[in-house]
mmCIF file of C-alpha atoms and ligand atoms in Angstrom:
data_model
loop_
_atom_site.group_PDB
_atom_site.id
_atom_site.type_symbol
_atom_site.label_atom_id
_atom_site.label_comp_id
_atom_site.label_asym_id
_atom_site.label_seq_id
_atom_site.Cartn_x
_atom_site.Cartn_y
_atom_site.Cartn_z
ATOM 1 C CA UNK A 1 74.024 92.460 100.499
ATOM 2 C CA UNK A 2 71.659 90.424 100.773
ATOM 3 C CA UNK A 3 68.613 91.932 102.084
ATOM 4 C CA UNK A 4 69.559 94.955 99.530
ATOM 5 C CA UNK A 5 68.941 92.031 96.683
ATOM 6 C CA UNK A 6 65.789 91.636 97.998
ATOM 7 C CA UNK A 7 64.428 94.937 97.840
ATOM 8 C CA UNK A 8 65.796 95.960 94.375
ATOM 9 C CA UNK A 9 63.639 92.520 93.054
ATOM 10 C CA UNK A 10 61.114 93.661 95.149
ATOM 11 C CA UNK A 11 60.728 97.015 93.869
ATOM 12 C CA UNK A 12 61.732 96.002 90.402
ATOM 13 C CA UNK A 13 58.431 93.487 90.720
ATOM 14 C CA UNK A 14 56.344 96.809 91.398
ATOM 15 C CA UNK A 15 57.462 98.758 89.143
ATOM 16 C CA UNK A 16 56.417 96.229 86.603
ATOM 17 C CA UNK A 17 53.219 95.662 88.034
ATOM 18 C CA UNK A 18 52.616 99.335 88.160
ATOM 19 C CA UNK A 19 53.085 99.468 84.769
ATOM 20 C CA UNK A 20 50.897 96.512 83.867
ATOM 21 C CA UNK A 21 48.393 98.200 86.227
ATOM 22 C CA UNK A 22 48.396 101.383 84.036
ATOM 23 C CA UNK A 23 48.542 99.817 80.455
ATOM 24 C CA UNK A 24 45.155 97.733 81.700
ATOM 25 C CA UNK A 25 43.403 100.059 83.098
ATOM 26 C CA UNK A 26 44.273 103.593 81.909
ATOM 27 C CA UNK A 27 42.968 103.618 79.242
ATOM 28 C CA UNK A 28 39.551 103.993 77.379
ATOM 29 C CA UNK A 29 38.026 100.566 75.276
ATOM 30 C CA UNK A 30 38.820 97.016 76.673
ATOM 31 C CA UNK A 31 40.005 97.008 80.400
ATOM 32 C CA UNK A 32 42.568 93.869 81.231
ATOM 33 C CA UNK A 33 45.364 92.437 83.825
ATOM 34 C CA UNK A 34 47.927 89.999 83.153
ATOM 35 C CA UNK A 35 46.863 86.918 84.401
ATOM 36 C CA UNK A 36 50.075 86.064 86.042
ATOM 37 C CA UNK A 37 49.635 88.763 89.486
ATOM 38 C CA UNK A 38 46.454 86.026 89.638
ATOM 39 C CA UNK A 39 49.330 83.730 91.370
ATOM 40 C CA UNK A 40 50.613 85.719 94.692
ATOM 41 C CA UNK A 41 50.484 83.140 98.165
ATOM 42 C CA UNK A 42 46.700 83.045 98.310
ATOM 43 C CA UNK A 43 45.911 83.262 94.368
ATOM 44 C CA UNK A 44 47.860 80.004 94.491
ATOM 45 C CA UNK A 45 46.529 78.067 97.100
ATOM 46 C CA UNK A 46 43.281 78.978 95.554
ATOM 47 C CA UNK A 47 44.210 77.179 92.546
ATOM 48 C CA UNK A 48 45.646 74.410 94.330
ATOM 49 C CA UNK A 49 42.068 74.239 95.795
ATOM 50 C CA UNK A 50 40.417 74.580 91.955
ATOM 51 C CA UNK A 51 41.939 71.638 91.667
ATOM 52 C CA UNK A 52 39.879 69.306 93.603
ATOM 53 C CA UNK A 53 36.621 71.042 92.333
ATOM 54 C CA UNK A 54 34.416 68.346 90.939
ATOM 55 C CA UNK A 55 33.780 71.475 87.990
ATOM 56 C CA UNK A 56 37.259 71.758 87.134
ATOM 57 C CA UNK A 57 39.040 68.256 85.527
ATOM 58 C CA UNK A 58 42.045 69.592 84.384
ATOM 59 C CA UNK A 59 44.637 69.127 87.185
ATOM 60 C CA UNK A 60 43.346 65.676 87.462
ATOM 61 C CA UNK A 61 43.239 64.723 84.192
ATOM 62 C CA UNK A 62 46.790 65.980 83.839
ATOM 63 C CA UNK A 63 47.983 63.583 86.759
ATOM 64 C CA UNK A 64 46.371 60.729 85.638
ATOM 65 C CA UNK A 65 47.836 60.430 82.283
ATOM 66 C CA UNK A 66 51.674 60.997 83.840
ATOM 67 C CA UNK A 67 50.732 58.465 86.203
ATOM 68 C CA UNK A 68 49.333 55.447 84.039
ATOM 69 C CA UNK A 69 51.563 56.451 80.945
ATOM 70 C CA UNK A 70 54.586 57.397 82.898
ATOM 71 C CA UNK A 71 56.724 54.523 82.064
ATOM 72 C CA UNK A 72 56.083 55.297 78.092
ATOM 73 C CA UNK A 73 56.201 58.480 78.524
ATOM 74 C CA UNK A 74 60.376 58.471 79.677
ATOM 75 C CA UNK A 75 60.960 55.242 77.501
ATOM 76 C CA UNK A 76 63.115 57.076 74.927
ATOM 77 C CA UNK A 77 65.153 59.213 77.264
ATOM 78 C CA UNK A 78 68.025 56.794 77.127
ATOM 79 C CA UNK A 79 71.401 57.780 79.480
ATOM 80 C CA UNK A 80 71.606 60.374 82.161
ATOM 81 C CA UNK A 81 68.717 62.886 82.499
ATOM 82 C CA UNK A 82 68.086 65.922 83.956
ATOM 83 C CA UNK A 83 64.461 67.014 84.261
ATOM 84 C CA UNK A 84 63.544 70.663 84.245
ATOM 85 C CA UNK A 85 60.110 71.691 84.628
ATOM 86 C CA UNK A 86 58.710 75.480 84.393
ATOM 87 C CA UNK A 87 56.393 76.175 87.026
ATOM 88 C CA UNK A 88 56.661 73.379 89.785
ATOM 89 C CA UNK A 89 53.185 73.231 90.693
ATOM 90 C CA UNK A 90 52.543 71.257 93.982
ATOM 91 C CA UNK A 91 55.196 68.307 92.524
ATOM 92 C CA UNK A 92 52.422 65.726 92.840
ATOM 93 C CA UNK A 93 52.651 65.503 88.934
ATOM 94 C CA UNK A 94 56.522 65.435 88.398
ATOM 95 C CA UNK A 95 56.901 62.527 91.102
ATOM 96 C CA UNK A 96 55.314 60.127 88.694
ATOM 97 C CA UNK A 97 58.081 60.919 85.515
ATOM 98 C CA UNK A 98 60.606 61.036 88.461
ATOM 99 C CA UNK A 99 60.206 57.351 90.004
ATOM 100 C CA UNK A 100 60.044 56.360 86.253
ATOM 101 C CA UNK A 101 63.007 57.344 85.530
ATOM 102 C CA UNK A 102 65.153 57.188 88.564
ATOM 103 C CA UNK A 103 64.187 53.485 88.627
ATOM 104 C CA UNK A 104 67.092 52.600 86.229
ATOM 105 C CA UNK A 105 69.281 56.011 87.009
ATOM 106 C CA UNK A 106 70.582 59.047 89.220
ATOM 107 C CA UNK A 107 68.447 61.833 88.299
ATOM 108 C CA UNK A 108 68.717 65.780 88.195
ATOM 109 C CA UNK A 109 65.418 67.297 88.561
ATOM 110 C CA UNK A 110 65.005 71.406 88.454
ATOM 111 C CA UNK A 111 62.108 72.514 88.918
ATOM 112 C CA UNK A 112 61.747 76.710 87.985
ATOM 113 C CA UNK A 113 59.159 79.119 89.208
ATOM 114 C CA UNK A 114 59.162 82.565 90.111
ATOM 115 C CA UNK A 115 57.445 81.645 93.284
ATOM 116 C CA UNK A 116 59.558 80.681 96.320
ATOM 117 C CA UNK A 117 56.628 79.294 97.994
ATOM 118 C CA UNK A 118 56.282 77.147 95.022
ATOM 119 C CA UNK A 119 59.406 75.999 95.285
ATOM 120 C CA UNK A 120 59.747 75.110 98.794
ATOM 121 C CA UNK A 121 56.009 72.910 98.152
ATOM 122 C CA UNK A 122 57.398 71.199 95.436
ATOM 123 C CA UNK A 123 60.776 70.383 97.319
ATOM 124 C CA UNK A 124 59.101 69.121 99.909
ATOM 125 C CA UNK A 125 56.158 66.982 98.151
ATOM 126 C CA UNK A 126 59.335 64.968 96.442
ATOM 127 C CA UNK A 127 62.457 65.216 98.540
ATOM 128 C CA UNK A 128 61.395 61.664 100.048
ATOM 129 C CA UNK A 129 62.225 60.132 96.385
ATOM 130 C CA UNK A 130 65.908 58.546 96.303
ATOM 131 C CA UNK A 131 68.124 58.698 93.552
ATOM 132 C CA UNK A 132 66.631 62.073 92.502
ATOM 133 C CA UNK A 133 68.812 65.272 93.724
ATOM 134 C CA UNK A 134 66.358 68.399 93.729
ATOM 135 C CA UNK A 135 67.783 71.765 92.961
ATOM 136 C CA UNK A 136 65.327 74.814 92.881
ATOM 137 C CA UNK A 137 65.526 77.481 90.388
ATOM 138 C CA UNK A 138 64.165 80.839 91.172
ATOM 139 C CA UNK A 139 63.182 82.680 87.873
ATOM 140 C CA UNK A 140 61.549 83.154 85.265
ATOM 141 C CA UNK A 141 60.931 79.975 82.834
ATOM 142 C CA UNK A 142 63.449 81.171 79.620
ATOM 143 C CA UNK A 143 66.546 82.109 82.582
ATOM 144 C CA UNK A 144 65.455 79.141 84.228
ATOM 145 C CA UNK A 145 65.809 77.061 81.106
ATOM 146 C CA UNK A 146 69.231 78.093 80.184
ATOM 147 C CA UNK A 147 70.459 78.067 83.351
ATOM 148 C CA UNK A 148 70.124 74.441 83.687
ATOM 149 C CA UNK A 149 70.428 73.616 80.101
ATOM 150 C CA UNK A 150 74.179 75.320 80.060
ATOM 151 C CA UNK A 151 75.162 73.404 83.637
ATOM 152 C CA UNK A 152 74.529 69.982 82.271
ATOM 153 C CA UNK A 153 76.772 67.747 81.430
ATOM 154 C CA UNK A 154 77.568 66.740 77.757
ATOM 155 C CA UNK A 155 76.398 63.371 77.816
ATOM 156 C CA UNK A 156 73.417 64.342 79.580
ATOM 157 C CA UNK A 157 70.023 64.492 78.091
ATOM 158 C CA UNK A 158 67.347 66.926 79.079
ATOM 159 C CA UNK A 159 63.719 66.510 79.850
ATOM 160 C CA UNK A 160 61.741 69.816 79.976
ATOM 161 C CA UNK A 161 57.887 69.360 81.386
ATOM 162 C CA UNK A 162 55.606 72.321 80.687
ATOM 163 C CA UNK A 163 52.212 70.584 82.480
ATOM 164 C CA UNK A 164 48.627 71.414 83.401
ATOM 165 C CA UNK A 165 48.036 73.691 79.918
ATOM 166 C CA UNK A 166 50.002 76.742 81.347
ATOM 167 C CA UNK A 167 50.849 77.142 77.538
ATOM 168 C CA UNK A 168 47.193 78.000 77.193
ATOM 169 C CA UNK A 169 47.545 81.300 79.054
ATOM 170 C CA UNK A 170 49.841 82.881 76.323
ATOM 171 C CA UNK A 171 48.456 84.510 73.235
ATOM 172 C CA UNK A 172 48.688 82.037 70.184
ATOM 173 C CA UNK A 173 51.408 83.995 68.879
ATOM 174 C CA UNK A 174 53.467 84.302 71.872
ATOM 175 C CA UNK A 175 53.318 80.576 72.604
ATOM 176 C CA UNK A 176 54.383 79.971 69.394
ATOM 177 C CA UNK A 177 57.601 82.537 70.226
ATOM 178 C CA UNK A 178 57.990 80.971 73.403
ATOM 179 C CA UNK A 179 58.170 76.925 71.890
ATOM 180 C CA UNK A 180 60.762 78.546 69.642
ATOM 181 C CA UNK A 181 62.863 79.727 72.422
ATOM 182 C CA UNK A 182 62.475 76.963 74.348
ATOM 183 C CA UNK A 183 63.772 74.868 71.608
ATOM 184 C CA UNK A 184 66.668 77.443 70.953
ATOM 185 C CA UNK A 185 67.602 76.319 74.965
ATOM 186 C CA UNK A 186 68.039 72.476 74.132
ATOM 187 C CA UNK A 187 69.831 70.066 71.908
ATOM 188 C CA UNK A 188 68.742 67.403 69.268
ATOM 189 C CA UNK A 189 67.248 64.389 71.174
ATOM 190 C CA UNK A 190 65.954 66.593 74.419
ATOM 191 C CA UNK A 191 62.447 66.205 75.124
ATOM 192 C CA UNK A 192 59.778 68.247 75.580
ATOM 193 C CA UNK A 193 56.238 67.025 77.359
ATOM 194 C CA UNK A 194 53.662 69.522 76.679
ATOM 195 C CA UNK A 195 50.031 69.649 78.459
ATOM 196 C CA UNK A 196 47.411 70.716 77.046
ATOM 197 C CA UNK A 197 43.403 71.107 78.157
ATOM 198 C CA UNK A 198 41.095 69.941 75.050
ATOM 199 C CA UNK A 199 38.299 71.818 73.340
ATOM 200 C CA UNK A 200 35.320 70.378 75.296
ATOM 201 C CA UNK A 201 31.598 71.322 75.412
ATOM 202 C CA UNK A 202 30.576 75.023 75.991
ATOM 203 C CA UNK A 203 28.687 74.208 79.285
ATOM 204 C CA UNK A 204 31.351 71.928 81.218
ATOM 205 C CA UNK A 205 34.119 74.359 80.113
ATOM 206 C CA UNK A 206 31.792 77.378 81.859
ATOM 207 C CA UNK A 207 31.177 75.382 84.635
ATOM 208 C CA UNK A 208 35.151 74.677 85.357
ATOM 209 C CA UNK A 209 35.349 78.382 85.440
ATOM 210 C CA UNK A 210 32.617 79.576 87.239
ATOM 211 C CA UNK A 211 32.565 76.615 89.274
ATOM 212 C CA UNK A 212 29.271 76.544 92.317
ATOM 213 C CA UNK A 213 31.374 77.155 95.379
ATOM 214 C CA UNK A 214 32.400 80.385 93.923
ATOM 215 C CA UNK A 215 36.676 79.044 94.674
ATOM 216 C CA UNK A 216 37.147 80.391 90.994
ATOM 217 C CA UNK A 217 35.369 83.660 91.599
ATOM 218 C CA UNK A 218 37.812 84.394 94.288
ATOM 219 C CA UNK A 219 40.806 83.351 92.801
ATOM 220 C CA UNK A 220 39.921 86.166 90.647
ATOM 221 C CA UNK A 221 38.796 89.010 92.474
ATOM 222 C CA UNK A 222 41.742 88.199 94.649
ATOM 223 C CA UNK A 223 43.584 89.963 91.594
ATOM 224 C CA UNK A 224 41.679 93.292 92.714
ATOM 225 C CA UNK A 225 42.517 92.813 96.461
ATOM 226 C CA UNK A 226 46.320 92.097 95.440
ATOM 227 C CA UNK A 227 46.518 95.694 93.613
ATOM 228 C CA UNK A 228 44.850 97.413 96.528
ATOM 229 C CA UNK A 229 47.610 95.955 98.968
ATOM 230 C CA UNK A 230 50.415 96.255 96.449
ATOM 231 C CA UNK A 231 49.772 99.696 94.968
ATOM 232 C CA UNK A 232 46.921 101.043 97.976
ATOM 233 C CA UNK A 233 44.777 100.712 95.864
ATOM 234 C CA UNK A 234 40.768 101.124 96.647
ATOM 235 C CA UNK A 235 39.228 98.554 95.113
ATOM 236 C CA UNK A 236 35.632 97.571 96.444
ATOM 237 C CA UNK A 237 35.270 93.620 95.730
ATOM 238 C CA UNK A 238 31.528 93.923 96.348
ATOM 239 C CA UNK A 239 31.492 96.142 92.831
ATOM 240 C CA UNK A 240 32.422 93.459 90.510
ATOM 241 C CA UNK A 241 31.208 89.901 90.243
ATOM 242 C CA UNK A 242 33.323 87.098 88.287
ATOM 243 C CA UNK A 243 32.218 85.890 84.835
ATOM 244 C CA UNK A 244 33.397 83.220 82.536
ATOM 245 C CA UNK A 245 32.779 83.246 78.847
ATOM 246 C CA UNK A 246 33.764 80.642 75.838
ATOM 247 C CA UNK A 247 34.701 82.149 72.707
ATOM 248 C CA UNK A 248 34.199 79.298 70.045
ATOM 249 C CA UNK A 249 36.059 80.903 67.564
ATOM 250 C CA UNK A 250 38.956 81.822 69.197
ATOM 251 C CA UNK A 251 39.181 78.740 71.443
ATOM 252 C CA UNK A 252 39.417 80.281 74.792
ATOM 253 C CA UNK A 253 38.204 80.624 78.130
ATOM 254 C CA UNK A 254 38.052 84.600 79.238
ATOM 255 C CA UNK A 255 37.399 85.128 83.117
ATOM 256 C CA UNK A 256 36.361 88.618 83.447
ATOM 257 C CA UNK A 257 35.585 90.660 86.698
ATOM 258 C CA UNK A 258 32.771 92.744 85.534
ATOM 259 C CA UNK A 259 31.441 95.754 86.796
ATOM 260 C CA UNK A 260 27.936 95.701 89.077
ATOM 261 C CA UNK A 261 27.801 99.795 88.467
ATOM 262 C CA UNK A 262 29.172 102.869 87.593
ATOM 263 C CA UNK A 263 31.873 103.622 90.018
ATOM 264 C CA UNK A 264 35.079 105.265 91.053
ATOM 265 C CA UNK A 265 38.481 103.140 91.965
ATOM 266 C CA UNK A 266 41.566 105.149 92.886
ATOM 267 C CA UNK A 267 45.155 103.688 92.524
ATOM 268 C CA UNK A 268 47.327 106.514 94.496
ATOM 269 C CA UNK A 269 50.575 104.860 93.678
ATOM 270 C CA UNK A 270 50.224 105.335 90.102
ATOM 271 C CA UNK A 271 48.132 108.200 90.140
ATOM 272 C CA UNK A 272 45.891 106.564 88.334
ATOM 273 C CA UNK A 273 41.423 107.011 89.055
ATOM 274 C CA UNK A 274 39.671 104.284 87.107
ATOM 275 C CA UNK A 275 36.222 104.889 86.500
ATOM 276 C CA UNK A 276 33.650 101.852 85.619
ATOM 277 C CA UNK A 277 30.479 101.682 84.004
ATOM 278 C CA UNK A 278 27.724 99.196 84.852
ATOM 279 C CA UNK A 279 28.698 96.140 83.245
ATOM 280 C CA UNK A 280 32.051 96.984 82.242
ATOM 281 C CA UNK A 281 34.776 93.967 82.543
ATOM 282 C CA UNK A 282 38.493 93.878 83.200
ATOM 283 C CA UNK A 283 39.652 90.713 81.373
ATOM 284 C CA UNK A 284 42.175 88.899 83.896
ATOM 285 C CA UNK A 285 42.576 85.627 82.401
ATOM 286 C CA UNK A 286 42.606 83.898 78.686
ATOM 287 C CA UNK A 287 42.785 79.819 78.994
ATOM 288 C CA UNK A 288 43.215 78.819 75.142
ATOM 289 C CA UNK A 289 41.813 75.183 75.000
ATOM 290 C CA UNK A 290 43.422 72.900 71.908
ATOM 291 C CA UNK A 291 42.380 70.232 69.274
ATOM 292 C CA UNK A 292 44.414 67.312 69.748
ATOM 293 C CA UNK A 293 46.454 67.314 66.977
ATOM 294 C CA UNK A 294 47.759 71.252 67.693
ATOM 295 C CA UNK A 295 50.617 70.677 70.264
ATOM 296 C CA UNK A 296 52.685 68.730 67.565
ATOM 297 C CA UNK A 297 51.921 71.030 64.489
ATOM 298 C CA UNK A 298 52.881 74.328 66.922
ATOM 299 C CA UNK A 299 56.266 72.287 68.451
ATOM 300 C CA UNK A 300 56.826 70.851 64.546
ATOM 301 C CA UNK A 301 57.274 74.681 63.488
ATOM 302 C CA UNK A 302 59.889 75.310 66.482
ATOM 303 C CA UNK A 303 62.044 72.031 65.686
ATOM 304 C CA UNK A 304 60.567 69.618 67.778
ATOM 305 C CA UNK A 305 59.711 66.493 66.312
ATOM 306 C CA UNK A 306 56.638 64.502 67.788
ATOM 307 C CA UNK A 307 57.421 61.449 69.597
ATOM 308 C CA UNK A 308 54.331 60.365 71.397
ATOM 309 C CA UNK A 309 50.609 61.584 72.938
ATOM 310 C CA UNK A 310 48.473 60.289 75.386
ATOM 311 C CA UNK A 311 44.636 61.363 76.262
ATOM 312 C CA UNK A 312 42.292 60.862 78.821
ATOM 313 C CA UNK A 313 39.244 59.299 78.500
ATOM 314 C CA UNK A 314 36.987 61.492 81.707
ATOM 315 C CA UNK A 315 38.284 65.073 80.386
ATOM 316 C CA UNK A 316 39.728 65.671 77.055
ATOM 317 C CA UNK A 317 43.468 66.888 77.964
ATOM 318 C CA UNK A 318 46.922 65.259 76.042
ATOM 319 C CA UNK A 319 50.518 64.973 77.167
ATOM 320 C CA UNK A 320 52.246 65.200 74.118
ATOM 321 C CA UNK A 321 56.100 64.232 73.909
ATOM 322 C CA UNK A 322 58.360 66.037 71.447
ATOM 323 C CA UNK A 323 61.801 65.796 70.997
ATOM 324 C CA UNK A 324 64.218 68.509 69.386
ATOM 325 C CA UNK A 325 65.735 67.990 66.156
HETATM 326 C C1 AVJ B 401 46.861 77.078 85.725
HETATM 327 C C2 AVJ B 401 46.643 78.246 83.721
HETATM 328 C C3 AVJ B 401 46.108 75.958 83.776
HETATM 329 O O1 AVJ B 401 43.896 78.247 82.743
HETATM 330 O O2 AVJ B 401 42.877 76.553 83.616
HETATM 331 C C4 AVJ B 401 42.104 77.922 86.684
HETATM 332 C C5 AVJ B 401 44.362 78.702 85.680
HETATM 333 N N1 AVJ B 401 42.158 79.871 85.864
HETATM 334 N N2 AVJ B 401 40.897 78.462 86.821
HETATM 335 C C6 AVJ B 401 43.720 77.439 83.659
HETATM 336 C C7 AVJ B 401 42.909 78.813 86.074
HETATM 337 C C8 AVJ B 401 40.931 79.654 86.333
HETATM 338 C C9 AVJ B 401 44.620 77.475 84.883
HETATM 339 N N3 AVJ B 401 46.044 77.225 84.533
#
């Protein structure tokens, strides 16, 4: 039973990916990739290593205000709480919201991620913390959401943490859809802690992703290695080289694998050849960076009302609390 599970998610995963494959790359004009297949076992230790790059300030930045504002930052969850959080990262984060809270009550935490490694990080990075019961939740983040948000109790409150500017991955559009249905998942008075990287200066937002040890470079091309082991594909690293640009007008980061000359790659799975010119780019990644007043006026449309931000001073990010209405 099982084990048959398994294989029919398994094979449901690359049949989507095949299709993702062939909507990037089959055709002619822009070549791209969803930047989620960026996160299989070693795309996300990768990141976990981006993390400490002296280039890249983000996941710090993000820590630093849950830690010092932590206390604020639960102060008007009053009651029981469960917290939910999409994407549980390493945990290192939540543990900060989590001793907050559970310092005057029992507390439910969920954390929800596709990724089972994930998962089993996160569990273990906080199971040491008493009077907080972990339960993981494999799937995707709207499942996740209403999984949990149906199993609570009635007089329980809901905190949902969406951290370290994942938002900024999604389209403008489709975050906006996604707030809405995140907000179609909770109740009046549930709260919702958004992170989000700030606009910052063309040069040190480069530099974050195209950092000197080359860590983000191979977080990406790790994208082209994943489709040659998951498809048999042929892709030959040494043919592309990573590239970062900043779009001012649209407000985003675009990491692009770019072409070093005209060449052949052949995806037998999909019968699919892909042919590359010199300097041709599949786009893999958009990282949509925010003014500091956007997270409230995007939840404010949704039904969330804003309660609270805080900033850092080092790298311009905000935690910004809303709560439904
Ligand atoms: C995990 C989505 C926040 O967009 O900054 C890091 C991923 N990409 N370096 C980001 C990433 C390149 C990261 N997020």
């Amino acid at each position: 039973m099982r084990s048959e599970a398994v294989r029919t998610a398994h094979s449901t995963f690359l049949d989507e990916l095949a299709a993702d494959v062939r909507a990037g790359l089959g055709d002619a004009g822009q070549k791209s990739l969803p930047s989620r297949y960026l996160y299989d076992d070693l795309g996300s230790a990768l990141f976990e290593a981006i993390g400490f790059l002296p280039e890249y300030g983000l996941t710090r930045a993000d820590e630093r205000i849950v830690r010092t504002h932590a206390r604020e930052i639960v102060s008007p969850m009053r009651g029981p709480v469960t917290v939910a959080e999409l994407g549980s990262g390493s945990g290192r984060k939540t543990r900060w919201i989590l001793e907050a809270l559970g310092a005057t009550r029992p507390v439910a935490y969920y954390p929800i991620d596709i990724s089972s490694a994930a998962l089993e990080r996160c569990e273990l990075e906080l199971s040491r913390l008493s009077s907080v019961s972990i339960e993981s939740i494999e799937a995707d983040y709207l499942s996740g959401l209403s999984l949990v948000a149906s199993r609570r109790r009635k007089d329980e409150r809901l905190l949902l943490l969406f951290l370290g500017s994942t938002i900024g991955n999604f389209e403008p559009d489709d975050a906006a859809e996604f707030i809405r249905e995140i907000r179609r998942r909770l109740r009046p008075g549930d709260g919702f802690l958004l992170g989000t990287d700030l606009v910052k200066p063309a040069p040190d937002l480069i530099a974050a992703y195209d950092d000197a040890l080359g860590v983000t470079a191979a977080f990406d091309l790790n994208l082209l290695r994943r489709i040659n082991r998951e498809l048999d594909a042929d892709f030959d690293l040494e043919n592309f080289r990573h590239e970062a640009r900043w779009s001012a007008v649209e407000k985003r980061v675009e990491m692009h694998l770019v072409s070093r000359l005209p060449h052949l790659a052949r995806i037998p799975a999909i019968e699919l050849d892909v042919r590359f010119r010199a300097g041709e780019s599949i786009w893999t990644e958009s990282s949509y960076k925010f003014d500091r007043k956007d997270p409230a006026r995007m939840s404010k449309r949704a039904g969330f009302a804003f309660a609270g931000q805080w900033l850092d001073e080092d790298w311009p990010f905000a935690e910004t609390l809303l709560v439904a209405g």
